[in-house]
Short mmCIF file of C-alpha atoms and ligand atoms in Angstrom, two decimals:
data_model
loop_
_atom_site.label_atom_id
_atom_site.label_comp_id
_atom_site.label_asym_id
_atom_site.label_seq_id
_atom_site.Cartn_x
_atom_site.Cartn_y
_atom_site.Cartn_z
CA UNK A 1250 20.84 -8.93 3.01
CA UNK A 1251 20.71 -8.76 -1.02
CA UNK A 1252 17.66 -7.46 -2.50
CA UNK A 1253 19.12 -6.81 -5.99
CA UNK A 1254 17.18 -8.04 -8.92
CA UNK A 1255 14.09 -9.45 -6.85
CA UNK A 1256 10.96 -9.20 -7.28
CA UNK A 1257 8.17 -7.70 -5.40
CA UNK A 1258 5.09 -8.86 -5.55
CA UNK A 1259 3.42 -9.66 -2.34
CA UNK A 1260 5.10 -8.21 0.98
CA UNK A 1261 4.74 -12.13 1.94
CA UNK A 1262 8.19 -12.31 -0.25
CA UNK A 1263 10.10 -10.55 2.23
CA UNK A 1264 11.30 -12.17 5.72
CA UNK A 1265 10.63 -9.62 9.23
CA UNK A 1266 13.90 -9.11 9.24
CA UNK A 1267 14.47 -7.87 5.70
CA UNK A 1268 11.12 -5.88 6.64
CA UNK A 1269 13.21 -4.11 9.38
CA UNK A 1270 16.09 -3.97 6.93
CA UNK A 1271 14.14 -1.57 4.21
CA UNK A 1272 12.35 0.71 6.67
CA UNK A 1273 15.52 1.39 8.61
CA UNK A 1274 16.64 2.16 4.94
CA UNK A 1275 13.71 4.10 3.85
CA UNK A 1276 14.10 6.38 6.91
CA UNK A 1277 17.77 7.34 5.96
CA UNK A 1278 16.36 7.87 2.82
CA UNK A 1279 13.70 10.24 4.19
CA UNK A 1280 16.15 14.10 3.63
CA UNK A 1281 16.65 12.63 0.02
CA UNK A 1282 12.87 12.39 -0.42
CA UNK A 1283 12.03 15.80 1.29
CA UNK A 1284 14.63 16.93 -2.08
CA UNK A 1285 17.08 18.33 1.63
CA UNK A 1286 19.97 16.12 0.51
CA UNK A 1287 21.02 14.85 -2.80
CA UNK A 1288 22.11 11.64 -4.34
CA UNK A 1289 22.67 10.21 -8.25
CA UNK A 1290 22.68 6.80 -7.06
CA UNK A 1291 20.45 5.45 -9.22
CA UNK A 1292 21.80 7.37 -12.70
CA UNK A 1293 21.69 6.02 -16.25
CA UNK A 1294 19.21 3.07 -14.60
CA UNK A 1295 15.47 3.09 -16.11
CA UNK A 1296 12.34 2.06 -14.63
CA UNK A 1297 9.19 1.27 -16.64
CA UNK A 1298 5.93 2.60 -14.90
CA UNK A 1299 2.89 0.34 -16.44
CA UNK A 1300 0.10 1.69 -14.98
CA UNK A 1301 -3.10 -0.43 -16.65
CA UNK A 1302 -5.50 1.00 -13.86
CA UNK A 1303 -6.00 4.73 -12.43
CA UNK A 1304 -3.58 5.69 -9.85
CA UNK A 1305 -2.66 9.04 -8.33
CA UNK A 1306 -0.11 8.08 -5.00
CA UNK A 1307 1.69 4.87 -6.24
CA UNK A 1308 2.76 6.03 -9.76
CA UNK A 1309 3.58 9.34 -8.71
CA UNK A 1310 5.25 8.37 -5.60
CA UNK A 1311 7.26 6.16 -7.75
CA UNK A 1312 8.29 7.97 -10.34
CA UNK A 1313 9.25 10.84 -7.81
CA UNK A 1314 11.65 8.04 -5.99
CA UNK A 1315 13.12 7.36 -9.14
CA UNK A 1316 13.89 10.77 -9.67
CA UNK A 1317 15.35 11.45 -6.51
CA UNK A 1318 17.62 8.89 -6.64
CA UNK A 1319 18.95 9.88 -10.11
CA UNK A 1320 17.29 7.69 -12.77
CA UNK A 1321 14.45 8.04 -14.97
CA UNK A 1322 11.44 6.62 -15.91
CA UNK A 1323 9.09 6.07 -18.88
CA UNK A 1324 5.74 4.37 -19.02
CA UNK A 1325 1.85 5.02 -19.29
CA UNK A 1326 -0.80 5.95 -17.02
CA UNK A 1327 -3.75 5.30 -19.90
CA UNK A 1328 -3.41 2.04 -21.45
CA UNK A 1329 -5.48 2.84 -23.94
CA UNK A 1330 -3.03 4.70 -25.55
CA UNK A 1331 -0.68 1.89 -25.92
CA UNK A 1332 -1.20 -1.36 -28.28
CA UNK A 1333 -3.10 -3.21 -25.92
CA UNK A 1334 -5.72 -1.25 -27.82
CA UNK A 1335 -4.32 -3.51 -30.25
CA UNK A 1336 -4.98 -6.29 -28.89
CA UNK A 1337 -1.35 -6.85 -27.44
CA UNK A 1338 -1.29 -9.62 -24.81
CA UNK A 1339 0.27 -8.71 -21.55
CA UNK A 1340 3.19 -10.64 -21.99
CA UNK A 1341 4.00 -8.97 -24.95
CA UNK A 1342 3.94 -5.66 -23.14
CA UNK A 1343 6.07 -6.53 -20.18
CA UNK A 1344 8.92 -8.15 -22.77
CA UNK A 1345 8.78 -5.42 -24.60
CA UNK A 1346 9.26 -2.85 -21.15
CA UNK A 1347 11.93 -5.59 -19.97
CA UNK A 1348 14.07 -4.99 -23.16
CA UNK A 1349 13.50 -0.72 -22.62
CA UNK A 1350 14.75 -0.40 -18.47
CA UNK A 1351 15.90 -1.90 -15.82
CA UNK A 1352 13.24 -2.56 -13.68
CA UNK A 1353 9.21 -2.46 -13.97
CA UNK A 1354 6.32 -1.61 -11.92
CA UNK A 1355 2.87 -2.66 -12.94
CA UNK A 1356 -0.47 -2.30 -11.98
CA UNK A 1357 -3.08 -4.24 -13.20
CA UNK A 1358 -7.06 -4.49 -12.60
CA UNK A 1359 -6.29 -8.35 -12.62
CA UNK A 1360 -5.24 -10.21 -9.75
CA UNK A 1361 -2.10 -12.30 -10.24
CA UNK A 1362 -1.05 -10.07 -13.58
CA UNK A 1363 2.35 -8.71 -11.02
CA UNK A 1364 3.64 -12.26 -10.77
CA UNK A 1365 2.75 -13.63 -14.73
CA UNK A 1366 4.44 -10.46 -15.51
CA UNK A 1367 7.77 -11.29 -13.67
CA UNK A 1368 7.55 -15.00 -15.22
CA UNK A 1369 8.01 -12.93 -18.67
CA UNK A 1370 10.61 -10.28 -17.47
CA UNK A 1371 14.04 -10.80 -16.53
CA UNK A 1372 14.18 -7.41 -14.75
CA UNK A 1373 13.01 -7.14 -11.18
CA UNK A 1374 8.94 -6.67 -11.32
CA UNK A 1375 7.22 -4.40 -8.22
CA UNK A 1376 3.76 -4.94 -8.32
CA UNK A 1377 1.76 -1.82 -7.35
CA UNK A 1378 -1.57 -3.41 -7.21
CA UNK A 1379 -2.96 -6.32 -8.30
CA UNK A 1380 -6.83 -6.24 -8.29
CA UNK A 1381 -8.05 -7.35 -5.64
CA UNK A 1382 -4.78 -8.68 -5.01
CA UNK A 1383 -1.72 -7.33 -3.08
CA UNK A 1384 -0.15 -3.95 -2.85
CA UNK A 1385 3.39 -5.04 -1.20
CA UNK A 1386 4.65 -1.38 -1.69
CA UNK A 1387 1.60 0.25 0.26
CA UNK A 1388 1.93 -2.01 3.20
CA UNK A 1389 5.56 -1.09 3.47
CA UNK A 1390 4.97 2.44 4.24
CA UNK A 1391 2.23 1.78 6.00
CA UNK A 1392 4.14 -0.53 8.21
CA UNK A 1393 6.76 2.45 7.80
CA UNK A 1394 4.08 5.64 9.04
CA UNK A 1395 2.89 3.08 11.95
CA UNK A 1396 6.44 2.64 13.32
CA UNK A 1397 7.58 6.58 12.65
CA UNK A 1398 4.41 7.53 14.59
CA UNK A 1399 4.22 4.98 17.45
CA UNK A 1400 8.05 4.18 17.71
CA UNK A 1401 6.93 0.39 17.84
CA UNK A 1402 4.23 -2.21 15.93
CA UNK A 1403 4.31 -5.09 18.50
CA UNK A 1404 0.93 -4.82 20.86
CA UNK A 1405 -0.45 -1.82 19.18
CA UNK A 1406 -4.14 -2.03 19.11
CA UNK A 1407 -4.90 -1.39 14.93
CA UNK A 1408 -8.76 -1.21 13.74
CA UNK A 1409 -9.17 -2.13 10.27
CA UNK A 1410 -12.55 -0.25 8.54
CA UNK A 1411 -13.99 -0.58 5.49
CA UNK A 1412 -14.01 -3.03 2.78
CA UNK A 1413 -11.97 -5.64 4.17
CA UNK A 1414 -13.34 -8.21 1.37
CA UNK A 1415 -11.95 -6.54 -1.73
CA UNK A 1416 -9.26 -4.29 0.04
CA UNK A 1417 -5.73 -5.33 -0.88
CA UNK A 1418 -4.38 -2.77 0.86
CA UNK A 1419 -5.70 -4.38 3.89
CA UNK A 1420 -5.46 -8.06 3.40
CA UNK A 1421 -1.46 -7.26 2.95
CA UNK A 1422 -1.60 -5.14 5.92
CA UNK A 1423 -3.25 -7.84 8.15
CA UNK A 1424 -0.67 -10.28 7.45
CA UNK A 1425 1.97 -8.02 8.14
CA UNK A 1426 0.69 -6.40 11.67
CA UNK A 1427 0.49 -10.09 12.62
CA UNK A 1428 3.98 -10.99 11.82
CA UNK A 1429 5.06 -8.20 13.61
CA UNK A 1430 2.53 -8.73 16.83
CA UNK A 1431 -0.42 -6.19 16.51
CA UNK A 1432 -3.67 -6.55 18.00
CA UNK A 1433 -6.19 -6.48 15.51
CA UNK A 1434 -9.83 -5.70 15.24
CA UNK A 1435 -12.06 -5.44 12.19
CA UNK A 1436 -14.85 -3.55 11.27
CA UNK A 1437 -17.00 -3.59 7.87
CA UNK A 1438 -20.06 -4.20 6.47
CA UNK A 1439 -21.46 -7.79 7.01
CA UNK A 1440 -20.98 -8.27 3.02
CA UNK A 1441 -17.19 -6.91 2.88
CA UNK A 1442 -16.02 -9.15 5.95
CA UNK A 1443 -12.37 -10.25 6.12
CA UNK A 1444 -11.63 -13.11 4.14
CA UNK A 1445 -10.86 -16.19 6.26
CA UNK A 1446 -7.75 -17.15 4.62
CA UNK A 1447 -5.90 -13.64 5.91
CA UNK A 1448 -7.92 -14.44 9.28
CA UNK A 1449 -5.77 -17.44 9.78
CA UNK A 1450 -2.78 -16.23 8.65
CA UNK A 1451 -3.27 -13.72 11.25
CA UNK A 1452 -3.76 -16.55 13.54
CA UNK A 1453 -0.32 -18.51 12.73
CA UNK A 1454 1.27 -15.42 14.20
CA UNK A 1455 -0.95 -15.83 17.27
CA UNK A 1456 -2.79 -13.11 17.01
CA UNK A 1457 -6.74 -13.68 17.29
CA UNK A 1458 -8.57 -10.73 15.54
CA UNK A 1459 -11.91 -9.75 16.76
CA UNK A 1460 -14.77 -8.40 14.18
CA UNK A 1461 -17.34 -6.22 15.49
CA UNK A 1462 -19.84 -3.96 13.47
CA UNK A 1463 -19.21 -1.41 16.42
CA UNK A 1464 -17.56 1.43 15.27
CA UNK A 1465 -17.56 3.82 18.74
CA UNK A 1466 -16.93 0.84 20.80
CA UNK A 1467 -13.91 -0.48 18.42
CA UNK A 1468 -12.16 2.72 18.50
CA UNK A 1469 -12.11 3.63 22.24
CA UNK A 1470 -8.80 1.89 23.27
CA UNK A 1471 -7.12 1.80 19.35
CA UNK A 1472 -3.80 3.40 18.58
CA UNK A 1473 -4.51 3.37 14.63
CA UNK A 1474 -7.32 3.18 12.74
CA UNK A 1475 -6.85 2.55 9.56
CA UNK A 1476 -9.91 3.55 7.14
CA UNK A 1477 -10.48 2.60 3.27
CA UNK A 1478 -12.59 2.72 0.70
CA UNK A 1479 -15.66 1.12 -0.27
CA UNK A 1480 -14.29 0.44 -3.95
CA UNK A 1481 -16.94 0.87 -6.59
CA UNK A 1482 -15.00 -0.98 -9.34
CA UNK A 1483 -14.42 -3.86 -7.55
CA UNK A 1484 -18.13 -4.58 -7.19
CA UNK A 1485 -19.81 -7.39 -9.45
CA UNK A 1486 -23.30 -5.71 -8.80
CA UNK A 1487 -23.95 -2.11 -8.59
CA UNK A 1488 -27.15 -2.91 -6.45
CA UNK A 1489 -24.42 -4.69 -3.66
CA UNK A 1490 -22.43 -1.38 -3.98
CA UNK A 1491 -25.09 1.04 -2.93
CA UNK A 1492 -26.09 -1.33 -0.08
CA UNK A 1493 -23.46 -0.81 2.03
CA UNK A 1494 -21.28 2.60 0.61
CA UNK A 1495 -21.74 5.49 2.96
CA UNK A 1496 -21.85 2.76 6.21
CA UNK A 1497 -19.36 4.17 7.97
CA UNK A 1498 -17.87 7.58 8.23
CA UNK A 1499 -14.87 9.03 10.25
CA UNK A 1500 -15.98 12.10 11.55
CA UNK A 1501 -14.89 14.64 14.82
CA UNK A 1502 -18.20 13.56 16.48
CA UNK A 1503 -17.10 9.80 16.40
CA UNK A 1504 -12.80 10.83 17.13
CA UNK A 1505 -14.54 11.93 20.99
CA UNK A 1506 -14.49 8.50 21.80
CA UNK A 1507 -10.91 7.56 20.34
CA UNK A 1508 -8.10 8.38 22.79
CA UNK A 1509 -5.75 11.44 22.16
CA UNK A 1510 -3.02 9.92 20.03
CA UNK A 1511 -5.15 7.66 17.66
CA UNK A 1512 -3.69 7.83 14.38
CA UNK A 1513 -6.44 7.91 11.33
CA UNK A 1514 -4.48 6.36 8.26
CA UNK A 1515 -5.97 5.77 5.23
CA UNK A 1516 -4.45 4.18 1.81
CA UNK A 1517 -6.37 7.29 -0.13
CA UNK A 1518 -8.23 8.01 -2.59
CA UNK A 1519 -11.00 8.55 0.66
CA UNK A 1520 -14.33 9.35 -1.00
CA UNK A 1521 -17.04 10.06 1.81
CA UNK A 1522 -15.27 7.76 4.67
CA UNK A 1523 -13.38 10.56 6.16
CA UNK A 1524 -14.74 13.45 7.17
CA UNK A 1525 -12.57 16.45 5.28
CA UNK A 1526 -12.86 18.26 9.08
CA UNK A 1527 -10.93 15.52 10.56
CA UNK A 1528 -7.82 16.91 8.21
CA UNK A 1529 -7.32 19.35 10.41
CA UNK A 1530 -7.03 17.29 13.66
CA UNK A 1531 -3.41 15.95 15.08
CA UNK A 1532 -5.10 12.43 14.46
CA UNK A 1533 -5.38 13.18 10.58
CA UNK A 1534 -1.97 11.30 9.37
CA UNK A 1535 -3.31 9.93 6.22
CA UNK A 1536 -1.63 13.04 4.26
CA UNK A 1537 2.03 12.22 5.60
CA UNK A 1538 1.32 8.79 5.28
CA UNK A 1539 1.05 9.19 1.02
CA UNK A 1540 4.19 10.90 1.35
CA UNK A 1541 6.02 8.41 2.92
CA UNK A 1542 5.62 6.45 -0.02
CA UNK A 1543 8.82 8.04 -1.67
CA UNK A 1544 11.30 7.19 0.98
CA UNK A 1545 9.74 3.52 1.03
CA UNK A 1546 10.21 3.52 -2.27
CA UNK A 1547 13.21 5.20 -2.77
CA UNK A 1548 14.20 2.43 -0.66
CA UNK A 1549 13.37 -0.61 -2.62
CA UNK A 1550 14.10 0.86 -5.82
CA UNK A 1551 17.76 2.16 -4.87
CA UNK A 1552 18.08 -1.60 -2.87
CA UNK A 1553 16.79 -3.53 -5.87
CA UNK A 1554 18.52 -1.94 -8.48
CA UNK A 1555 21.85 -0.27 -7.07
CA UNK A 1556 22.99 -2.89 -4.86
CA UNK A 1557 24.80 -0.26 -3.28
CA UNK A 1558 23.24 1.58 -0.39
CA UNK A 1559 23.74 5.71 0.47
N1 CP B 392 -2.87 4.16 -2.17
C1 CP B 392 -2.95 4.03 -3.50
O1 CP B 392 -2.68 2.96 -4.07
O2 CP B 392 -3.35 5.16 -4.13
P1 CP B 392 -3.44 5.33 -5.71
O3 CP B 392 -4.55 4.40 -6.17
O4 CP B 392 -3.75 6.76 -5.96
O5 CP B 392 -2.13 4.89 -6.29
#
């Protein structure tokens, strides 16, 4: 399979099989992540980190992959420091990053800014967020954390909580458990329901998901339940926001009705949705699951840029 020089801007871009291919590649990568093992695969290659919206896990995580494989990496994290304060379109930006490194990674409040950015870049674009948009690179090693924990995706019972409506994390994610034969089951607040479009593109895998507003009920028989965040900024009305935050809320009391070896991931940043007691339960996995961001990425970046593999 050749992944050099592509893009990545919606996990929809990749077949199942070249799914397979870069988590079977992230976990070799995993003792190069940890910093047990040692590689300079990626040296004298540069990666531009554009970062037009806070982040904490995905830049980091990036830039740390980068590292560990040997390269380096320049960007911003406050785009108010660059000339977009100038007015500077962001086409302009991204040609000007495309003539500085070798590959870029962008996020953007605006959905669809990843793929007008890779119409203007010759180097390979990852797209760490898009608005309400996708986030390709979180659903990998999410996909990733589900498969390390449960040895298997195919006819895993997954609840999806939270804000399913402006979630990208989650609309990726529900796409991808279907391809790969999850049962799924959704849970949010009337207002933040699952849009229908990823509903039936659940359904042309076959799988029918079920919505319920029945949290204790939803969880009794999952394997994973995968929690996010009611997102403030992604709110048009404040008023909407304080509706519905603070709805639901992980907590031990509620994990007495999941079964022993539920896993709780969650994209982070978690705000009140998680309980920080539940940390210290062996369901907590939303910790490792951050982590497992620099093999994934390690992955991608050593696959899209080296061409050769470790
Ligand atoms: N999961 C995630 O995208 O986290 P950050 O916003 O901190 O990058």
């Amino acid at each position: 399979m050749d992944f050099k020089n592509r893009d990545v801007i919606s996990v929809k871009d990749f077949s199942k099989k070249e799914i397979n291919d870069i988590l079977s590649y992230a976990k070799k990568m995993a003792p190069y992540a940890k910093g047990e093992k040692h590689t300079n695969i990626l040296k004298e290659k540069i990666l531009s980190s554009l970062f037009f919206e806070p982040s904490t896990r995905t830049r980091l995580s990036f830039e740390s992959a980068m590292h560990r494989l040997g390269g380096s990496v320049i960007g911003f994290a406050d785009p108010s420091a660059t000339s977009q304060k100038k007015g500077e379109s962001l086409a302009d930006s991204i040609r000007m990053a495309d003539s500085y490194s070798d590959a870029i990674v962008i996020r953007h409040p605006q959905e669809g800014a990843a793929r007008l950015s890779a119409e203007f870049a010759e180097s390979p674009v990852l797209n760490a967020g898009d608005g309400a948009g996708q986030h390709p690179t979180q659903c990998l090693l999410d996909l990733f954390t589900i498969i390390t924990e449960k040895k298997k995706i195919k006819g895993n019972k997954v609840v999806l909580l939270g804000d399913l409506k402006y979630g990208r994390t989650v609309h990726s994610l529900a796409y991808a458990l279907s391809l790969f034969g999850a049962e799924l089951t959704f849970v949010s607040p009337q207002s933040l329901k699952m849009p229908k479009e990823v509903i039936n593109e659940c359904k042309d895998f076959g799988v029918e998901p079920s919505s319920t507003s029945n949290l204790e009920g939803a969880i009794k028989d999952a394997d994973v339940l995968y929690v996010t965040r009611i997102q403030k900024e992604r709110f048009p009305d404040a008023e909407e926001y304080n509706r519905v935050v603070g709805t639901y809320r992980v907590d031990n009391e509620l994990l007495k009705y999941a079964k022993e070896d539920l896993i709780v991931m969650h994209p982070l940043p978690r705000v009140v949705e998680i309980d920080p007691q539940v940390d210290k339960t062996p369901h907590a996995l939303y910790f490792k699951q951050a982590f497992n961001g620099v093999p994934v990425r390690m992955a991608l970046l050593s696959l899209i840029l080296g061409g050769r593999r470790i």
